[in-house]
Coordinates of C-alpha atoms and ligand atoms in Angstrom, one line a residue:
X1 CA 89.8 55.6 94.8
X2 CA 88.5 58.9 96.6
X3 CA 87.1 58.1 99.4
X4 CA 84.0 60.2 100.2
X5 CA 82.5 61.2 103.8
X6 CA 78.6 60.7 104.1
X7 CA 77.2 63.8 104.1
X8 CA 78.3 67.5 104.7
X9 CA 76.4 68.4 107.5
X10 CA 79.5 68.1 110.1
X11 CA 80.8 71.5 107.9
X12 CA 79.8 74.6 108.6
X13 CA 79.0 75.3 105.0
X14 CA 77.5 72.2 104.5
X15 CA 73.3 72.6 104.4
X16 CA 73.3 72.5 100.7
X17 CA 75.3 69.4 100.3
X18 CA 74.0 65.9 99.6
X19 CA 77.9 64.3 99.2
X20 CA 80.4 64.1 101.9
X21 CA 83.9 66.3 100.7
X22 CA 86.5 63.9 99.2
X23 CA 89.2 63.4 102.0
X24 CA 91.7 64.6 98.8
X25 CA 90.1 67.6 98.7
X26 CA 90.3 68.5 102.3
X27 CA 93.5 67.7 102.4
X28 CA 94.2 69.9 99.3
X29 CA 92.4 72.7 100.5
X30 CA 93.0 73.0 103.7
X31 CA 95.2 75.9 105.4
X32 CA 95.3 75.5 109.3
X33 CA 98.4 73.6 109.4
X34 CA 100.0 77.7 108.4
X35 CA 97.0 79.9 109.1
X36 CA 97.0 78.7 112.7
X37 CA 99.6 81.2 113.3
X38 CA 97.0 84.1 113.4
X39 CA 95.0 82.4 115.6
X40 CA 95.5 85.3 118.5
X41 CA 93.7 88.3 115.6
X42 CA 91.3 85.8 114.9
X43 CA 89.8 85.8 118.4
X44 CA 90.5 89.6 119.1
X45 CA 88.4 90.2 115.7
X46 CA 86.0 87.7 116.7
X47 CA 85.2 89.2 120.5
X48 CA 85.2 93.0 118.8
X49 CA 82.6 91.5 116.2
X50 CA 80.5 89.5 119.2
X51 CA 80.7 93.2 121.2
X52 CA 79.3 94.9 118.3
X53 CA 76.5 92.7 117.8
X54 CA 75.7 92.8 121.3
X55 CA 75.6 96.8 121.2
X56 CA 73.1 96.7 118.5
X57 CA 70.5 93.7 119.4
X58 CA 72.1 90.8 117.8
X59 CA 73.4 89.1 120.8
X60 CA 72.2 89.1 124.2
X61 CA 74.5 90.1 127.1
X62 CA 74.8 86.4 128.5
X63 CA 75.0 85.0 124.9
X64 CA 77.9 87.4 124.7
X65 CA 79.1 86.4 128.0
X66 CA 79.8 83.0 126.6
X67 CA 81.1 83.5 123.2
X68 CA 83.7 85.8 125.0
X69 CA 85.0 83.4 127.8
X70 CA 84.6 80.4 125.4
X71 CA 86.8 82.4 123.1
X72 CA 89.1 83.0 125.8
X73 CA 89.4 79.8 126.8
X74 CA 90.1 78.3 123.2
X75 CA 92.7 80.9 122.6
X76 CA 94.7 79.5 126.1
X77 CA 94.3 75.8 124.6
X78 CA 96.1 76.8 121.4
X79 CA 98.5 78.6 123.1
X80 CA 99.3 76.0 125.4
X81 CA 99.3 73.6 122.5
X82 CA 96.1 71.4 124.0
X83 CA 93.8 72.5 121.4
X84 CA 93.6 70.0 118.7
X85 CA 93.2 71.2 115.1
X86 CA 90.9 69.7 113.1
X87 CA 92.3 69.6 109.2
X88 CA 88.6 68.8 108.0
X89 CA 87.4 71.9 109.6
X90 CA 90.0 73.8 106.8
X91 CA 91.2 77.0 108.7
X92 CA 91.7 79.1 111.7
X93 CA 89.2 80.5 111.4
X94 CA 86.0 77.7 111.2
X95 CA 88.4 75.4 113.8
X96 CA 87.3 78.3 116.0
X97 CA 84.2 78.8 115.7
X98 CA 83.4 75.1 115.0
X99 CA 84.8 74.3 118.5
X100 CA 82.8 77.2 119.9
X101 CA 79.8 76.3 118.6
X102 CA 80.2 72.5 119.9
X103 CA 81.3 74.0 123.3
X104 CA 78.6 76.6 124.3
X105 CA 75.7 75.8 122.0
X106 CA 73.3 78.3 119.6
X107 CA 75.4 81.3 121.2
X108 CA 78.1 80.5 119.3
X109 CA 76.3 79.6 116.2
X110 CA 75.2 83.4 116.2
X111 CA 78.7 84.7 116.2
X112 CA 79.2 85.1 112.2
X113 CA 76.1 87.0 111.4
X114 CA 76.8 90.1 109.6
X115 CA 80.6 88.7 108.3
X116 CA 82.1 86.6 106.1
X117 CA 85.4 84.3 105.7
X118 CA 86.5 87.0 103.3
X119 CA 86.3 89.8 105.6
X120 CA 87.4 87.9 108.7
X121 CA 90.6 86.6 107.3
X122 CA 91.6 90.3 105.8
X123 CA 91.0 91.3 109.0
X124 CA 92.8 88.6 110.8
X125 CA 96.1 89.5 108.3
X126 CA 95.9 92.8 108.3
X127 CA 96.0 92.3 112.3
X128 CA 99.0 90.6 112.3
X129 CA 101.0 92.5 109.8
X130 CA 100.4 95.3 111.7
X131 CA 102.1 93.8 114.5
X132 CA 105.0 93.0 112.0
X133 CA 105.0 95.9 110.7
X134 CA 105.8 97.2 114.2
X135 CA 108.5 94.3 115.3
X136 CA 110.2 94.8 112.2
X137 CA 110.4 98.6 112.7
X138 CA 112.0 97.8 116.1
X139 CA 114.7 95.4 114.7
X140 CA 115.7 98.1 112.3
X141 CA 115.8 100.9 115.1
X142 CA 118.3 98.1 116.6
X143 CA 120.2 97.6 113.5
X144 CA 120.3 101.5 112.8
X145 CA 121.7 101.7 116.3
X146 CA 124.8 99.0 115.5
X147 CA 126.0 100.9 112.9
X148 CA 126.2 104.4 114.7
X149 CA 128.0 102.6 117.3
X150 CA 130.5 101.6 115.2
X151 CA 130.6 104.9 113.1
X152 CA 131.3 106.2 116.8
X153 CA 134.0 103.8 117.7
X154 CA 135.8 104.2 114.2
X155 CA 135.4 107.7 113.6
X156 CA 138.4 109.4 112.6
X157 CA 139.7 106.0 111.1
X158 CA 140.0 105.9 107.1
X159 CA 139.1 103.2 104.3
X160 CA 139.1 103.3 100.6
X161 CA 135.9 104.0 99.2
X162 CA 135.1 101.6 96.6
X163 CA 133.3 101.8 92.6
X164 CA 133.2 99.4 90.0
X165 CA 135.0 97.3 93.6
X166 CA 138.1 99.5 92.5
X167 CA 139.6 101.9 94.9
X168 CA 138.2 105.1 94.5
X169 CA 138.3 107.9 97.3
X170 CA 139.4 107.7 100.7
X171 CA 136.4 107.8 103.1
X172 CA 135.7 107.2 106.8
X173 CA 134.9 103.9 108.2
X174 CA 132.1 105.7 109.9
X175 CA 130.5 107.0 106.4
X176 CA 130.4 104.3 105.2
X177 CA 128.8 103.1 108.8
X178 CA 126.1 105.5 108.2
X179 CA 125.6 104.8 104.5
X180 CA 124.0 101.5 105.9
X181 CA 121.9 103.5 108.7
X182 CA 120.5 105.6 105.5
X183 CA 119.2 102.7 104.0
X184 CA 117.8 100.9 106.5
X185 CA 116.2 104.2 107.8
X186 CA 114.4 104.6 104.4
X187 CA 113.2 101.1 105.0
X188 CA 112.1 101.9 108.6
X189 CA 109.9 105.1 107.0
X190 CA 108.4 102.6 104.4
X191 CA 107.1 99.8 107.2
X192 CA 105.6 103.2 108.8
X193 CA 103.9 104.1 105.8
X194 CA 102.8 100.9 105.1
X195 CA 101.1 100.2 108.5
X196 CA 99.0 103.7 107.6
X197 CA 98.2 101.7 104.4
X198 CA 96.9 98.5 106.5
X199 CA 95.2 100.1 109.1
X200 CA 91.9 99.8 108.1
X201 CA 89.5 97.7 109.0
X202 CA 87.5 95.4 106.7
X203 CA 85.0 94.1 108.7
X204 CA 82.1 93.9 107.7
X205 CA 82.1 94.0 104.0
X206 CA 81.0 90.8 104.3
X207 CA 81.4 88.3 101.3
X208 CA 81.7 91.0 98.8
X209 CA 78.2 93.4 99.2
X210 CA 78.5 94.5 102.8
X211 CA 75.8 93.4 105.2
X212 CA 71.9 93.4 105.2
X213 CA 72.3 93.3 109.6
X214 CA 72.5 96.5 111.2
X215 CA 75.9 96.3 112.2
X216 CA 78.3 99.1 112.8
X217 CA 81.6 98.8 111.5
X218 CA 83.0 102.0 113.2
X219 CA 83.0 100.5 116.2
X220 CA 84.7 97.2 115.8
X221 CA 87.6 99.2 114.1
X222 CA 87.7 101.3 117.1
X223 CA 88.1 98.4 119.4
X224 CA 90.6 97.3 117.2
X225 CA 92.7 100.3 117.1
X226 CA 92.3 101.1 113.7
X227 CA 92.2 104.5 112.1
X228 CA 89.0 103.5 110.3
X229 CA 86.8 101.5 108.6
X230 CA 87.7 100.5 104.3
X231 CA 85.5 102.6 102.2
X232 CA 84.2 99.9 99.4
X233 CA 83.2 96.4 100.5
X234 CA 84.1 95.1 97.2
X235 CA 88.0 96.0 97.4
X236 CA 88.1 94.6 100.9
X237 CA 87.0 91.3 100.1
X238 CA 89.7 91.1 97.3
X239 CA 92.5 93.8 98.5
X240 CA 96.0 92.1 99.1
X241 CA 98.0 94.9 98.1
X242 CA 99.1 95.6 101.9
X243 CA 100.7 92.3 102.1
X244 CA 101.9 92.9 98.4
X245 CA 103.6 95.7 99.8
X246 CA 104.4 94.8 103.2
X247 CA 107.1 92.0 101.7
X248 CA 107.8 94.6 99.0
X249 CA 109.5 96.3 101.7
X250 CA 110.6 93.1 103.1
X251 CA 112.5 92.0 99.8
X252 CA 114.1 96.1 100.4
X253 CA 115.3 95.2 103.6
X254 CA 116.7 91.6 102.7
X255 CA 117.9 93.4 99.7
X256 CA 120.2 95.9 102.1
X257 CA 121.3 93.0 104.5
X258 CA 122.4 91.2 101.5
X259 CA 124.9 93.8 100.0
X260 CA 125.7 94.4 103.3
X261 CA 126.8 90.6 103.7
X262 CA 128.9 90.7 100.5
X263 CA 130.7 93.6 102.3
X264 CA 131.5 91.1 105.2
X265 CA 132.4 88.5 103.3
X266 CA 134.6 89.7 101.1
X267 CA 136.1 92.2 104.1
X268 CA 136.8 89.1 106.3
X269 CA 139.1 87.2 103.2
X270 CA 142.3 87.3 103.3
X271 CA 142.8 89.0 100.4
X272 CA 140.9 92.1 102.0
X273 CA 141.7 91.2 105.8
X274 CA 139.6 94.5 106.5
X275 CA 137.2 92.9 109.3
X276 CA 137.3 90.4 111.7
X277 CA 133.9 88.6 112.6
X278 CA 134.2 86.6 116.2
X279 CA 134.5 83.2 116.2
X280 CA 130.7 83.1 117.9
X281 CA 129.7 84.1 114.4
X282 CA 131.6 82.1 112.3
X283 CA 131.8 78.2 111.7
X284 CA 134.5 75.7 110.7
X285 CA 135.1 73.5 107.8
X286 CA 134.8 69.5 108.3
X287 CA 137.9 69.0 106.2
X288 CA 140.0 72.2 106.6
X289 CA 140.9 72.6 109.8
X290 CA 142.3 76.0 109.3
X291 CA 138.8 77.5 107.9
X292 CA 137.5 80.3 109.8
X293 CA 133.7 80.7 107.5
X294 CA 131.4 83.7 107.4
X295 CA 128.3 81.6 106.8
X296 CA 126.3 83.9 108.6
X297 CA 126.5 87.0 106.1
X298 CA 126.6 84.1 103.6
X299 CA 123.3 82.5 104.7
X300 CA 121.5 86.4 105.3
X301 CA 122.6 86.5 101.3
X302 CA 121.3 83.6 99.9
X303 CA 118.2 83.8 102.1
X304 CA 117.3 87.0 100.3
X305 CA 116.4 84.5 97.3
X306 CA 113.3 83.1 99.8
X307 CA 112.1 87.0 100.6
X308 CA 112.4 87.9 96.5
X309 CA 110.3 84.5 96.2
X310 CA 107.6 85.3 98.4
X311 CA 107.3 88.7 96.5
X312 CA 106.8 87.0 93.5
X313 CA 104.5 84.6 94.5
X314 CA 102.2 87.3 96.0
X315 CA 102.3 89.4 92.5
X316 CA 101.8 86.9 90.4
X317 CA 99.0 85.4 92.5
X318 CA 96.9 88.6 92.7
X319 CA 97.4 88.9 88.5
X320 CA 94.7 88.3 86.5
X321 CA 92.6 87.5 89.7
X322 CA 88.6 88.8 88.9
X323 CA 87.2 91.1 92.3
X324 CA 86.0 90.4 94.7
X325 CA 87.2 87.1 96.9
X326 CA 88.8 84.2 95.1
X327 CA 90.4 80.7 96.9
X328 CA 93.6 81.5 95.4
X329 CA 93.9 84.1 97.9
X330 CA 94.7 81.2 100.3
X331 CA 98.2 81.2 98.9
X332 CA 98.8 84.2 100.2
X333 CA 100.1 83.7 103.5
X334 CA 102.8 81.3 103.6
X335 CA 105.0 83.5 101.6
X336 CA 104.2 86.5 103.9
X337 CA 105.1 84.5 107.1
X338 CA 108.2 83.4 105.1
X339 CA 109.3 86.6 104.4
X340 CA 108.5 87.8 107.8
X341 CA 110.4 84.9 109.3
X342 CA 113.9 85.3 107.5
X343 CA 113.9 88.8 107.6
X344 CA 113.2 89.6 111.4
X345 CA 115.8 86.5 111.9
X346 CA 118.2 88.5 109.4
X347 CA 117.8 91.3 110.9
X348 CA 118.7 89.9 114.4
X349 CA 121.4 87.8 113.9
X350 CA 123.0 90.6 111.6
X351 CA 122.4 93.4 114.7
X352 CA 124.1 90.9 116.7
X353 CA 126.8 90.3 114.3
X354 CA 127.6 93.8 114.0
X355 CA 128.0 94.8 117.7
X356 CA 131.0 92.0 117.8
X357 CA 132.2 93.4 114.6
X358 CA 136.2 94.6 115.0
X359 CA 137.8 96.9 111.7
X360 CA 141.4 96.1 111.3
X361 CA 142.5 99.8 110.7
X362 CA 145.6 99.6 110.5
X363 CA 145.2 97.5 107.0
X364 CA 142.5 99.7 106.0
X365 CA 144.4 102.6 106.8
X366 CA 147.6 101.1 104.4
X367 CA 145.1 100.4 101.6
X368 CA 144.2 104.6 101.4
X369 CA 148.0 104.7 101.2
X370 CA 148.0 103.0 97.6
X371 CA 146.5 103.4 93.9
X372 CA 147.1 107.4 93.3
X373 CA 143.0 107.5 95.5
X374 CA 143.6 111.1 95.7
X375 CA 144.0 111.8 91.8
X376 CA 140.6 113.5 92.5
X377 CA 141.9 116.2 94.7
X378 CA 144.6 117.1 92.2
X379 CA 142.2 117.4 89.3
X380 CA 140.0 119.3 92.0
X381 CA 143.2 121.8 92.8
X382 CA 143.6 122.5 89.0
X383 CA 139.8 123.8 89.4
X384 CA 140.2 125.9 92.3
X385 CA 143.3 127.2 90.1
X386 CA 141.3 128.0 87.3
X387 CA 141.8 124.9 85.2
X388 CA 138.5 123.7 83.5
X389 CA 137.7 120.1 85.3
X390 CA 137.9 118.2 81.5
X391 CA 141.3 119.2 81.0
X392 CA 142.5 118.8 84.9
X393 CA 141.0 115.5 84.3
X394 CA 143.4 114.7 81.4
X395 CA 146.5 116.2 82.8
X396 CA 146.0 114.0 86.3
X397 CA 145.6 111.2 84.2
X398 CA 149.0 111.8 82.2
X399 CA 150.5 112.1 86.0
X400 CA 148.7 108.6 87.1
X401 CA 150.4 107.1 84.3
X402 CA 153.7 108.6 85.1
X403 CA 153.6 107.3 88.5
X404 CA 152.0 103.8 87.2
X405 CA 155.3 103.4 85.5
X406 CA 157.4 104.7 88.1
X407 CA 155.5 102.1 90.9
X408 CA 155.2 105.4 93.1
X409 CA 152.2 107.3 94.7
X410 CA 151.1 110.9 93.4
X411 CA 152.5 112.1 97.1
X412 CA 155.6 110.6 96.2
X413 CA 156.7 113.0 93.3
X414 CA 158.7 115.9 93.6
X415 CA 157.2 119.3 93.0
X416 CA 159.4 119.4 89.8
X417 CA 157.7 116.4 88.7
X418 CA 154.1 117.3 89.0
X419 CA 154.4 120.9 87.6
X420 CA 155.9 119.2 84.0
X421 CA 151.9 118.3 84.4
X422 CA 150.8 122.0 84.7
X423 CA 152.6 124.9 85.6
X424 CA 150.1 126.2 87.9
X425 CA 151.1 123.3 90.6
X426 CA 153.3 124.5 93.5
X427 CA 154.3 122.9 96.9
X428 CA 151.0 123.4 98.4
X429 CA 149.4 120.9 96.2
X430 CA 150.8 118.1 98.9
X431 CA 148.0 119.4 101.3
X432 CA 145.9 117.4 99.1
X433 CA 147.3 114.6 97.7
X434 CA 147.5 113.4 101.4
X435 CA 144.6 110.7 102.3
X436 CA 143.7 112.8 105.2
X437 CA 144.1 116.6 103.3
X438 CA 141.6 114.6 100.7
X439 CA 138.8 113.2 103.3
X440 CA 138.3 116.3 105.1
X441 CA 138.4 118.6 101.8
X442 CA 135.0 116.9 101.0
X443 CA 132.7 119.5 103.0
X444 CA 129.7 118.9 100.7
X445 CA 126.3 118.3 102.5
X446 CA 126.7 114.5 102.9
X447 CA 130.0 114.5 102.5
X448 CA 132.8 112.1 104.3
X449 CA 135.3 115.3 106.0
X450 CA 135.0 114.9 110.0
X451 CA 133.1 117.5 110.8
X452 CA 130.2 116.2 108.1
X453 CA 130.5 112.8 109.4
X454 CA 130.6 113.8 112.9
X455 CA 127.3 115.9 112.5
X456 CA 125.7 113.1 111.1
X457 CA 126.7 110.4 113.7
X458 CA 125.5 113.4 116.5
X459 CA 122.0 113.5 114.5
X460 CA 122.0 109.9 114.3
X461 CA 122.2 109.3 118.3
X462 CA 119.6 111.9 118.2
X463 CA 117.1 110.4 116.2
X464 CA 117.7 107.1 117.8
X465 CA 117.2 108.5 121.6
X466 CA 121.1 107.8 122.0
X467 CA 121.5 110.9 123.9
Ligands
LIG1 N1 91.1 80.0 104.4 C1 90.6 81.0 103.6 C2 91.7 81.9 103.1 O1 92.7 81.9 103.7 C3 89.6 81.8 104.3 C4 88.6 82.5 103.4 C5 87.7 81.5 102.8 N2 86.6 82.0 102.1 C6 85.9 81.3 101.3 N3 84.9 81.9 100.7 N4 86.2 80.1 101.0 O2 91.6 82.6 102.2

């Protein structure tokens, strides 16, 4: 059996109830054990609302005076962890202003004219995804930064360049380096343009209409630091497509760390021996004493599974929902603060993991040596002697089967050898069927020779402040 509370009158909503709420039912709908966490907007939004109302006749000074400091005062308790939540009382935000109204009287029962729940909480998320938006774009600054230190320390140092995870072309360590400082850079751009996208302020539109109460919108924005107020009421009170968005670019960034992961993982195996992670970033195995684990880029891979999750959850929450307001919106911030949780920890621990990251080189180095990876630059010499590319292509691939059978490299043939391929082949061909001759041939804008790579490490350091 339910059992029911006497009357409604102890909830702020409840004058036109004769039944108490079923304690099921509070307990079903209730939100503050997660949306405590914006606690801190909710009181900045609240005290740029109370200011507002005081401007334009709604408050007095004194009454202001009070909702301000009592405000205050509740925000130290929470942050203190003295103030005690009451799950009845739903969410932040009516634990708040439930508490202020039992603490400094009618004052405080005057503090939600002229909003609604519906505008207060976008306000209150769009506060703190801001904030996010802004912590996560420094944790990919610091990321961004790892790997131009380490295209610095390797430059000059060579590694196979992989497709289809078969050697392909000889590259620098340091391209590849800054192939990750591309990506995350595109993600820092879209957290940029996202906060644009967020900062907008909907207060004030109310339930859904916008208010009867001459209030004045423009100015609690300002206070707020937004660029301006939302133009339609009715979009406000149902808009989640910023937090849509905002762990759309989440799930990018996960998304990066996790193909950066596999890299690790399968660079710190034996069987590749390419990195070594410090022991501060690895762990042991209970049985195998010899076990040396990456769990750290393995975790950061399979957390990505939480951020694609909470993505989900968001779209197919906001589907099919009817404008303006609706109470499934409340389901929208657990995956957010998810998402926002295991990718600024993501990013962190990775950053970290990174700056004790050593290359073996030497194995690297051996692994250019092998698997004709400059076939390429032959078929690219035919060119440059007049060969059309289709049939350069053919005649290098008669050549890598010649050498496939003889277990040697494409260096390793005689000049004899490689002009029974095509006639046009003379000694200087060796220039570039070395490793070297082959990285720094490719000049191309974005390309991996030294002086490309070293350009874009120098514009790197630049963009980053690094000198
Ligand atoms: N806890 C609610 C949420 O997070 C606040 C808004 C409630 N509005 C309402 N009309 N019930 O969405």
């Amino acid at each position: 059996m339910t059992d029911m509370k006497k009357s409604g009158s102890e909830k702020l909503w409840g004058g036109r109830f004769t039944e108490g709420t079923a304690s099921s039912v509070e307990a079903f709908t209730a939100s503050i054990h997660y949306d405590s966490r914006l606690y801190s907007y909710d009181i900045a939004g609240s005290k740029a609302h109370a200011a507002m109302l005081a401007d334009n006749g709604m408050l007095t000074r004194k009454e202001l005076t009070l909702i301000v400091d009592g405000l205050s005062q509740i925000e130290q308790e929470i942050a203190r962890g003295t103030f005690v939540f009451r799950p009845e009382l739903e969410d932040i935000h009516m634990n708040i202003e439930k508490t202020l109204i039992e603490r400094i009287g009618p004052a405080g029962a005057r503090l939600h004219s002229g909003r609604s729940r519906n505008d207060q909480v976008a306000l209150d998320f769009k506060l703190y995804l801001r904030d996010q938006c802004d912590q996560i774009i420094d944790l990919l600054d610091g990321i961004r930064r790892a790997f131009v230190e380490l295209g610095r320390k390797y430059l000059g140092n060579l590694m196979p360049g992989y497709t289809h995870m078969q050697r392909a072309q000889p590259v620098q360590i340091a391209h590849h380096m800054l192939a990750y400082y591309e990506m995350f850079g595109r993600d820092c751009e879209r957290m940029i343009d996202c906060r644009k996208r967020i900062n907008y302020s909907p207060l004030g539109s109310a339930a859904l209409a916008g208010s009867g109460l001459p209030i004045d919108r423009e100015q609690v924005a300002q206070a707020l630091d937004f660029d301006g107020v939302t133009a339609n009421s009715m979009d406000s009170a149902g808009d989640r497509d910023f937090a849509i968005e905002f762990t759309s670019n989440c799930t990018m960034i996960q998304l990066h760390l996790s193909r950066l992961s596999e890299e690790l993982v399968y660079w710190s195996s034996q069987e590749f021996d390419f990195v070594t992670l410090s022991d501060k970033f690895c762990t042991g195995s209970s049985i195998m004493p010899q076990k040396k684990n990456p769990d750290i880029p393995e975790l950061i891979r399979g957390k990505s599974g939480r951020v694609v999750g909470s993505l989900m959850t968001l779209i197919t929450l906001v589907k099919g929902l009817p404008l303006t307001y609706n109470r499934d919106l409340q389901e929208d911030k657990e995956p957010v603060f998810d998402a926002v949780d295991t990718v600024s920890a993501s990013l962190t621990i990775m950053t970290e993991l990174l700056a004790d990251l050593s290359f073996n080189t030497k194995r690297m180095d051996e692994a250019t040596q092998t698997g004709c990876i400059t076939a390429t630059d032959l078929a690219d010499y035919l060119v440059l002697q007049n060969v059309p590319f289709r049939d350069a292509h053919g005649i290098v691939g008669r050549a890598v089967a010649y050498c496939l059978n003889k277990q040697c490299e494409l260096g390793d043939l005689s000049v004899q050898e490689l002009a029974q391929f095509s006639p046009v082949i003379t000694k200087d061909v060796f220039e570039v069927l070395s490793v070297e001759g082959s990285v720094n041939s490719r000049i191309s804008t974005g390309g991996t020779a030294i002086q490309r790579v070293e350009e874009a490490l120098l514009s790197a350091e630049k963009q980053l402040g690094m000198r």
